[in-house]
């Protein structure tokens, strides 16, 4: 019985389609060791952004090179920012749809978890709902919630846009979300501007 020839694969790359973490290259000059040390952070970013396998492979090849290896730590910080803010922006878009299309009334704790609120605050994307999001009967006010979410969305859009532009201009990286170039999605998914009802403030130190 003839054996099937082995497929040639690059070290550390799982081509089976499984969700297990992607391994890192190892090289004689130590760049692979740097990649290996950052693997847990990379895997978190890739999971958050649903990065396709081929995009991961391109990233590993690029930052294992002599030219880009010194930029890896700084580039990863930008990717991590996008890994936090892009999913939050997508969630905010979905929340706006729920509020406007289904007329659903949502309380603040149903909009963002405590951990998500901390991320928004840390990145200056939090808008304190000083006036409250309830009506005179202490029920969630749909119009106030919609306007408040719109204010959060604008801040998230600006921060994502800045991070994406930095990734492209400084590192030549096109950050994707679920396989799509998010810089293009950012423009396509930007809803019409609505009057802000709350002013953004920096989080307390």
PDB file of C-alpha atoms in Angstrom:
ATOM      1  CA  UNK A   1       0.000   0.000   0.000  1.00  0.00           C
ATOM      2  CA  UNK A   2       1.529   3.231  -1.153  1.00  0.00           C
ATOM      3  CA  UNK A   3       1.938   5.954   1.444  1.00  0.00           C
ATOM      4  CA  UNK A   4       0.645   9.407   0.683  1.00  0.00           C
ATOM      5  CA  UNK A   5       3.447  11.982   0.490  1.00  0.00           C
ATOM      6  CA  UNK A   6       3.677  14.288   3.447  1.00  0.00           C
ATOM      7  CA  UNK A   7       2.494  17.824   2.871  1.00  0.00           C
ATOM      8  CA  UNK A   8       5.159  20.430   3.389  1.00  0.00           C
ATOM      9  CA  UNK A   9       4.184  22.818   6.130  1.00  0.00           C
ATOM     10  CA  UNK A  10       5.965  25.627   7.891  1.00  0.00           C
ATOM     11  CA  UNK A  11       6.986  25.025  11.506  1.00  0.00           C
ATOM     12  CA  UNK A  12       4.294  25.773  14.057  1.00  0.00           C
ATOM     13  CA  UNK A  13       1.463  26.316  11.589  1.00  0.00           C
ATOM     14  CA  UNK A  14      -1.627  24.207  12.117  1.00  0.00           C
ATOM     15  CA  UNK A  15      -3.287  23.673   8.751  1.00  0.00           C
ATOM     16  CA  UNK A  16      -5.954  21.330  10.086  1.00  0.00           C
ATOM     17  CA  UNK A  17      -8.413  24.164  10.594  1.00  0.00           C
ATOM     18  CA  UNK A  18      -8.584  23.574  14.352  1.00  0.00           C
ATOM     19  CA  UNK A  19      -8.813  26.405  16.846  1.00  0.00           C
ATOM     20  CA  UNK A  20      -5.712  25.438  18.822  1.00  0.00           C
ATOM     21  CA  UNK A  21      -3.070  28.171  19.237  1.00  0.00           C
ATOM     22  CA  UNK A  22      -0.684  28.707  16.373  1.00  0.00           C
ATOM     23  CA  UNK A  23       2.926  27.900  17.206  1.00  0.00           C
ATOM     24  CA  UNK A  24       5.783  30.294  16.604  1.00  0.00           C
ATOM     25  CA  UNK A  25       8.790  30.170  14.359  1.00  0.00           C
ATOM     26  CA  UNK A  26      12.148  29.584  15.936  1.00  0.00           C
ATOM     27  CA  UNK A  27      15.248  30.987  14.309  1.00  0.00           C
ATOM     28  CA  UNK A  28      18.949  30.995  14.986  1.00  0.00           C
ATOM     29  CA  UNK A  29      19.104  34.711  15.658  1.00  0.00           C
ATOM     30  CA  UNK A  30      16.560  34.580  18.476  1.00  0.00           C
ATOM     31  CA  UNK A  31      13.658  36.257  16.666  1.00  0.00           C
ATOM     32  CA  UNK A  32      11.686  33.056  17.022  1.00  0.00           C
ATOM     33  CA  UNK A  33      12.242  33.161  20.769  1.00  0.00           C
ATOM     34  CA  UNK A  34      10.764  36.647  20.849  1.00  0.00           C
ATOM     35  CA  UNK A  35       7.726  35.444  18.920  1.00  0.00           C
ATOM     36  CA  UNK A  36       7.367  32.473  21.241  1.00  0.00           C
ATOM     37  CA  UNK A  37       7.413  34.709  24.318  1.00  0.00           C
ATOM     38  CA  UNK A  38       4.629  36.837  22.859  1.00  0.00           C
ATOM     39  CA  UNK A  39       2.534  33.901  21.678  1.00  0.00           C
ATOM     40  CA  UNK A  40      -0.137  34.103  24.428  1.00  0.00           C
ATOM     41  CA  UNK A  41      -0.774  37.769  23.659  1.00  0.00           C
ATOM     42  CA  UNK A  42      -0.873  37.127  19.926  1.00  0.00           C
ATOM     43  CA  UNK A  43      -3.335  34.274  20.342  1.00  0.00           C
ATOM     44  CA  UNK A  44      -5.662  36.478  22.395  1.00  0.00           C
ATOM     45  CA  UNK A  45      -5.612  39.179  19.714  1.00  0.00           C
ATOM     46  CA  UNK A  46      -6.165  36.703  16.911  1.00  0.00           C
ATOM     47  CA  UNK A  47      -9.061  35.081  18.762  1.00  0.00           C
ATOM     48  CA  UNK A  48     -10.658  38.453  19.495  1.00  0.00           C
ATOM     49  CA  UNK A  49     -10.413  39.544  15.856  1.00  0.00           C
ATOM     50  CA  UNK A  50     -11.170  36.090  14.369  1.00  0.00           C
ATOM     51  CA  UNK A  51      -7.993  36.310  12.297  1.00  0.00           C
ATOM     52  CA  UNK A  52      -7.785  33.727   9.454  1.00  0.00           C
ATOM     53  CA  UNK A  53      -4.971  31.179   9.423  1.00  0.00           C
ATOM     54  CA  UNK A  54      -3.265  32.617   6.344  1.00  0.00           C
ATOM     55  CA  UNK A  55      -3.193  36.067   7.916  1.00  0.00           C
ATOM     56  CA  UNK A  56      -1.544  34.589  11.004  1.00  0.00           C
ATOM     57  CA  UNK A  57       1.000  32.869   8.793  1.00  0.00           C
ATOM     58  CA  UNK A  58       1.793  36.124   6.973  1.00  0.00           C
ATOM     59  CA  UNK A  59       2.229  37.876  10.321  1.00  0.00           C
ATOM     60  CA  UNK A  60       4.625  35.238  11.631  1.00  0.00           C
ATOM     61  CA  UNK A  61       6.724  35.274   8.487  1.00  0.00           C
ATOM     62  CA  UNK A  62       6.875  39.051   8.456  1.00  0.00           C
ATOM     63  CA  UNK A  63       7.865  39.571  12.093  1.00  0.00           C
ATOM     64  CA  UNK A  64      10.383  36.737  12.054  1.00  0.00           C
ATOM     65  CA  UNK A  65      12.333  38.683   9.427  1.00  0.00           C
ATOM     66  CA  UNK A  66      15.386  40.807  10.174  1.00  0.00           C
ATOM     67  CA  UNK A  67      13.592  43.945   8.984  1.00  0.00           C
ATOM     68  CA  UNK A  68      10.454  43.671  11.101  1.00  0.00           C
ATOM     69  CA  UNK A  69      11.496  41.669  14.164  1.00  0.00           C
ATOM     70  CA  UNK A  70      12.612  44.841  16.042  1.00  0.00           C
ATOM     71  CA  UNK A  71       9.136  46.328  15.488  1.00  0.00           C
ATOM     72  CA  UNK A  72       7.183  43.350  16.817  1.00  0.00           C
ATOM     73  CA  UNK A  73       6.616  44.591  20.372  1.00  0.00           C
ATOM     74  CA  UNK A  74       5.378  47.988  19.220  1.00  0.00           C
ATOM     75  CA  UNK A  75       3.227  46.532  16.452  1.00  0.00           C
ATOM     76  CA  UNK A  76       1.641  44.090  18.874  1.00  0.00           C
ATOM     77  CA  UNK A  77       0.494  46.948  21.099  1.00  0.00           C
ATOM     78  CA  UNK A  78      -1.426  48.413  18.163  1.00  0.00           C
ATOM     79  CA  UNK A  79      -2.944  45.033  17.336  1.00  0.00           C
ATOM     80  CA  UNK A  80      -3.946  44.602  20.982  1.00  0.00           C
ATOM     81  CA  UNK A  81      -5.684  47.974  20.956  1.00  0.00           C
ATOM     82  CA  UNK A  82      -7.647  46.913  17.891  1.00  0.00           C
ATOM     83  CA  UNK A  83      -8.342  43.543  19.473  1.00  0.00           C
ATOM     84  CA  UNK A  84     -10.059  45.313  22.353  1.00  0.00           C
ATOM     85  CA  UNK A  85     -11.839  48.151  20.583  1.00  0.00           C
ATOM     86  CA  UNK A  86     -13.014  46.629  17.308  1.00  0.00           C
ATOM     87  CA  UNK A  87     -15.210  43.968  18.974  1.00  0.00           C
ATOM     88  CA  UNK A  88     -16.595  46.654  21.278  1.00  0.00           C
ATOM     89  CA  UNK A  89     -17.406  48.837  18.284  1.00  0.00           C
ATOM     90  CA  UNK A  90     -19.161  45.922  16.610  1.00  0.00           C
ATOM     91  CA  UNK A  91     -21.119  45.262  19.793  1.00  0.00           C
ATOM     92  CA  UNK A  92     -22.144  48.916  19.977  1.00  0.00           C
ATOM     93  CA  UNK A  93     -23.408  48.770  16.390  1.00  0.00           C
ATOM     94  CA  UNK A  94     -25.478  45.700  17.218  1.00  0.00           C
ATOM     95  CA  UNK A  95     -26.870  47.355  20.342  1.00  0.00           C
ATOM     96  CA  UNK A  96     -27.946  50.382  18.315  1.00  0.00           C
ATOM     97  CA  UNK A  97     -29.743  48.074  15.880  1.00  0.00           C
ATOM     98  CA  UNK A  98     -31.504  46.323  18.750  1.00  0.00           C
ATOM     99  CA  UNK A  99     -32.640  49.576  20.282  1.00  0.00           C
ATOM    100  CA  UNK A 100     -33.750  51.272  17.052  1.00  0.00           C
ATOM    101  CA  UNK A 101     -35.196  48.359  15.085  1.00  0.00           C
ATOM    102  CA  UNK A 102     -36.784  46.195  17.760  1.00  0.00           C
ATOM    103  CA  UNK A 103     -37.633  49.068  20.107  1.00  0.00           C
ATOM    104  CA  UNK A 104     -35.968  47.039  22.848  1.00  0.00           C
ATOM    105  CA  UNK A 105     -35.403  48.761  26.172  1.00  0.00           C
ATOM    106  CA  UNK A 106     -32.015  47.909  27.670  1.00  0.00           C
ATOM    107  CA  UNK A 107     -30.516  48.848  31.010  1.00  0.00           C
ATOM    108  CA  UNK A 108     -26.918  50.012  31.263  1.00  0.00           C
ATOM    109  CA  UNK A 109     -25.747  46.711  32.773  1.00  0.00           C
ATOM    110  CA  UNK A 110     -27.226  44.925  29.748  1.00  0.00           C
ATOM    111  CA  UNK A 111     -25.287  47.092  27.327  1.00  0.00           C
ATOM    112  CA  UNK A 112     -21.722  46.597  28.542  1.00  0.00           C
ATOM    113  CA  UNK A 113     -20.252  44.356  31.204  1.00  0.00           C
ATOM    114  CA  UNK A 114     -18.118  45.815  33.954  1.00  0.00           C
ATOM    115  CA  UNK A 115     -14.974  44.605  32.171  1.00  0.00           C
ATOM    116  CA  UNK A 116     -16.098  46.190  28.898  1.00  0.00           C
ATOM    117  CA  UNK A 117     -16.820  49.471  30.661  1.00  0.00           C
ATOM    118  CA  UNK A 118     -13.283  49.450  32.078  1.00  0.00           C
ATOM    119  CA  UNK A 119     -11.834  48.951  28.586  1.00  0.00           C
ATOM    120  CA  UNK A 120     -13.906  51.844  27.288  1.00  0.00           C
ATOM    121  CA  UNK A 121     -12.762  54.068  30.143  1.00  0.00           C
ATOM    122  CA  UNK A 122      -9.103  53.095  29.760  1.00  0.00           C
ATOM    123  CA  UNK A 123      -9.238  54.070  26.080  1.00  0.00           C
ATOM    124  CA  UNK A 124     -11.223  57.292  26.618  1.00  0.00           C
ATOM    125  CA  UNK A 125     -14.269  55.872  24.844  1.00  0.00           C
ATOM    126  CA  UNK A 126     -16.612  56.005  27.819  1.00  0.00           C
ATOM    127  CA  UNK A 127     -19.377  58.596  27.918  1.00  0.00           C
ATOM    128  CA  UNK A 128     -20.799  58.998  31.437  1.00  0.00           C
ATOM    129  CA  UNK A 129     -24.605  58.829  31.200  1.00  0.00           C
ATOM    130  CA  UNK A 130     -24.944  61.691  33.655  1.00  0.00           C
ATOM    131  CA  UNK A 131     -28.578  62.326  32.812  1.00  0.00           C
ATOM    132  CA  UNK A 132     -29.421  58.652  33.183  1.00  0.00           C
ATOM    133  CA  UNK A 133     -30.907  56.296  30.635  1.00  0.00           C
ATOM    134  CA  UNK A 134     -34.302  55.958  32.314  1.00  0.00           C
ATOM    135  CA  UNK A 135     -37.562  57.752  31.683  1.00  0.00           C
ATOM    136  CA  UNK A 136     -39.812  59.358  34.285  1.00  0.00           C
ATOM    137  CA  UNK A 137     -41.109  55.918  35.267  1.00  0.00           C
ATOM    138  CA  UNK A 138     -37.562  54.658  35.866  1.00  0.00           C
ATOM    139  CA  UNK A 139     -37.812  52.445  32.806  1.00  0.00           C
ATOM    140  CA  UNK A 140     -35.008  52.305  30.203  1.00  0.00           C
ATOM    141  CA  UNK A 141     -35.451  55.265  27.846  1.00  0.00           C
ATOM    142  CA  UNK A 142     -34.953  53.991  24.290  1.00  0.00           C
ATOM    143  CA  UNK A 143     -34.214  57.387  22.723  1.00  0.00           C
ATOM    144  CA  UNK A 144     -31.737  58.356  25.431  1.00  0.00           C
ATOM    145  CA  UNK A 145     -30.045  54.962  25.143  1.00  0.00           C
ATOM    146  CA  UNK A 146     -29.824  55.271  21.362  1.00  0.00           C
ATOM    147  CA  UNK A 147     -28.264  58.728  21.592  1.00  0.00           C
ATOM    148  CA  UNK A 148     -25.840  57.600  24.296  1.00  0.00           C
ATOM    149  CA  UNK A 149     -24.728  54.571  22.298  1.00  0.00           C
ATOM    150  CA  UNK A 150     -24.195  56.865  19.315  1.00  0.00           C
ATOM    151  CA  UNK A 151     -21.815  58.974  21.401  1.00  0.00           C
ATOM    152  CA  UNK A 152     -19.862  55.896  22.489  1.00  0.00           C
ATOM    153  CA  UNK A 153     -19.755  54.672  18.898  1.00  0.00           C
ATOM    154  CA  UNK A 154     -18.236  57.909  17.628  1.00  0.00           C
ATOM    155  CA  UNK A 155     -15.428  57.705  20.168  1.00  0.00           C
ATOM    156  CA  UNK A 156     -14.794  54.056  19.349  1.00  0.00           C
ATOM    157  CA  UNK A 157     -14.768  54.828  15.639  1.00  0.00           C
ATOM    158  CA  UNK A 158     -12.166  57.569  16.096  1.00  0.00           C
ATOM    159  CA  UNK A 159      -9.931  55.351  18.254  1.00  0.00           C
ATOM    160  CA  UNK A 160     -10.203  52.401  15.870  1.00  0.00           C
ATOM    161  CA  UNK A 161      -9.492  54.639  12.906  1.00  0.00           C
ATOM    162  CA  UNK A 162      -6.366  56.033  14.575  1.00  0.00           C
ATOM    163  CA  UNK A 163      -5.061  52.565  15.489  1.00  0.00           C
ATOM    164  CA  UNK A 164      -5.742  51.145  12.024  1.00  0.00           C
ATOM    165  CA  UNK A 165      -4.021  54.101  10.362  1.00  0.00           C
ATOM    166  CA  UNK A 166      -0.990  53.700  12.642  1.00  0.00           C
ATOM    167  CA  UNK A 167      -0.777  49.970  11.911  1.00  0.00           C
ATOM    168  CA  UNK A 168      -0.752  50.642   8.192  1.00  0.00           C
ATOM    169  CA  UNK A 169       1.500  53.702   8.084  1.00  0.00           C
ATOM    170  CA  UNK A 170       4.156  52.561  10.561  1.00  0.00           C
ATOM    171  CA  UNK A 171       4.159  48.776  10.190  1.00  0.00           C
ATOM    172  CA  UNK A 172       2.446  48.133   6.868  1.00  0.00           C
ATOM    173  CA  UNK A 173      -0.179  45.987   8.624  1.00  0.00           C
ATOM    174  CA  UNK A 174      -3.786  45.768   7.454  1.00  0.00           C
ATOM    175  CA  UNK A 175      -5.704  44.656  10.512  1.00  0.00           C
ATOM    176  CA  UNK A 176      -8.688  42.458   9.748  1.00  0.00           C
ATOM    177  CA  UNK A 177     -11.830  41.498  11.616  1.00  0.00           C
ATOM    178  CA  UNK A 178     -13.364  38.160  10.669  1.00  0.00           C
ATOM    179  CA  UNK A 179     -11.166  38.122   7.598  1.00  0.00           C
ATOM    180  CA  UNK A 180     -12.101  41.566   6.280  1.00  0.00           C
ATOM    181  CA  UNK A 181      -9.925  44.677   6.158  1.00  0.00           C
ATOM    182  CA  UNK A 182     -11.492  46.645   9.009  1.00  0.00           C
ATOM    183  CA  UNK A 183     -10.383  50.029   7.706  1.00  0.00           C
ATOM    184  CA  UNK A 184     -12.798  49.509   4.809  1.00  0.00           C
ATOM    185  CA  UNK A 185     -15.522  48.140   7.058  1.00  0.00           C
ATOM    186  CA  UNK A 186     -15.128  51.174   9.290  1.00  0.00           C
ATOM    187  CA  UNK A 187     -16.287  53.463   6.493  1.00  0.00           C
ATOM    188  CA  UNK A 188     -19.028  51.141   5.234  1.00  0.00           C
ATOM    189  CA  UNK A 189     -20.570  50.572   8.672  1.00  0.00           C
ATOM    190  CA  UNK A 190     -20.454  54.135   9.953  1.00  0.00           C
ATOM    191  CA  UNK A 191     -24.065  55.202  10.631  1.00  0.00           C
ATOM    192  CA  UNK A 192     -25.348  58.715  10.163  1.00  0.00           C
ATOM    193  CA  UNK A 193     -24.286  61.053  12.937  1.00  0.00           C
ATOM    194  CA  UNK A 194     -26.798  61.846  15.668  1.00  0.00           C
ATOM    195  CA  UNK A 195     -26.716  64.707  18.157  1.00  0.00           C
ATOM    196  CA  UNK A 196     -24.730  63.757  21.231  1.00  0.00           C
ATOM    197  CA  UNK A 197     -26.567  64.145  24.512  1.00  0.00           C
ATOM    198  CA  UNK A 198     -23.624  63.572  26.808  1.00  0.00           C
ATOM    199  CA  UNK A 199     -20.124  65.011  26.781  1.00  0.00           C
ATOM    200  CA  UNK A 200     -17.167  62.661  26.815  1.00  0.00           C
ATOM    201  CA  UNK A 201     -14.795  62.989  29.725  1.00  0.00           C
ATOM    202  CA  UNK A 202     -11.537  61.296  30.617  1.00  0.00           C
ATOM    203  CA  UNK A 203     -11.802  58.512  33.205  1.00  0.00           C
ATOM    204  CA  UNK A 204     -10.866  59.378  36.737  1.00  0.00           C
ATOM    205  CA  UNK A 205      -7.245  58.557  37.613  1.00  0.00           C
TER     206      UNK A 205
END
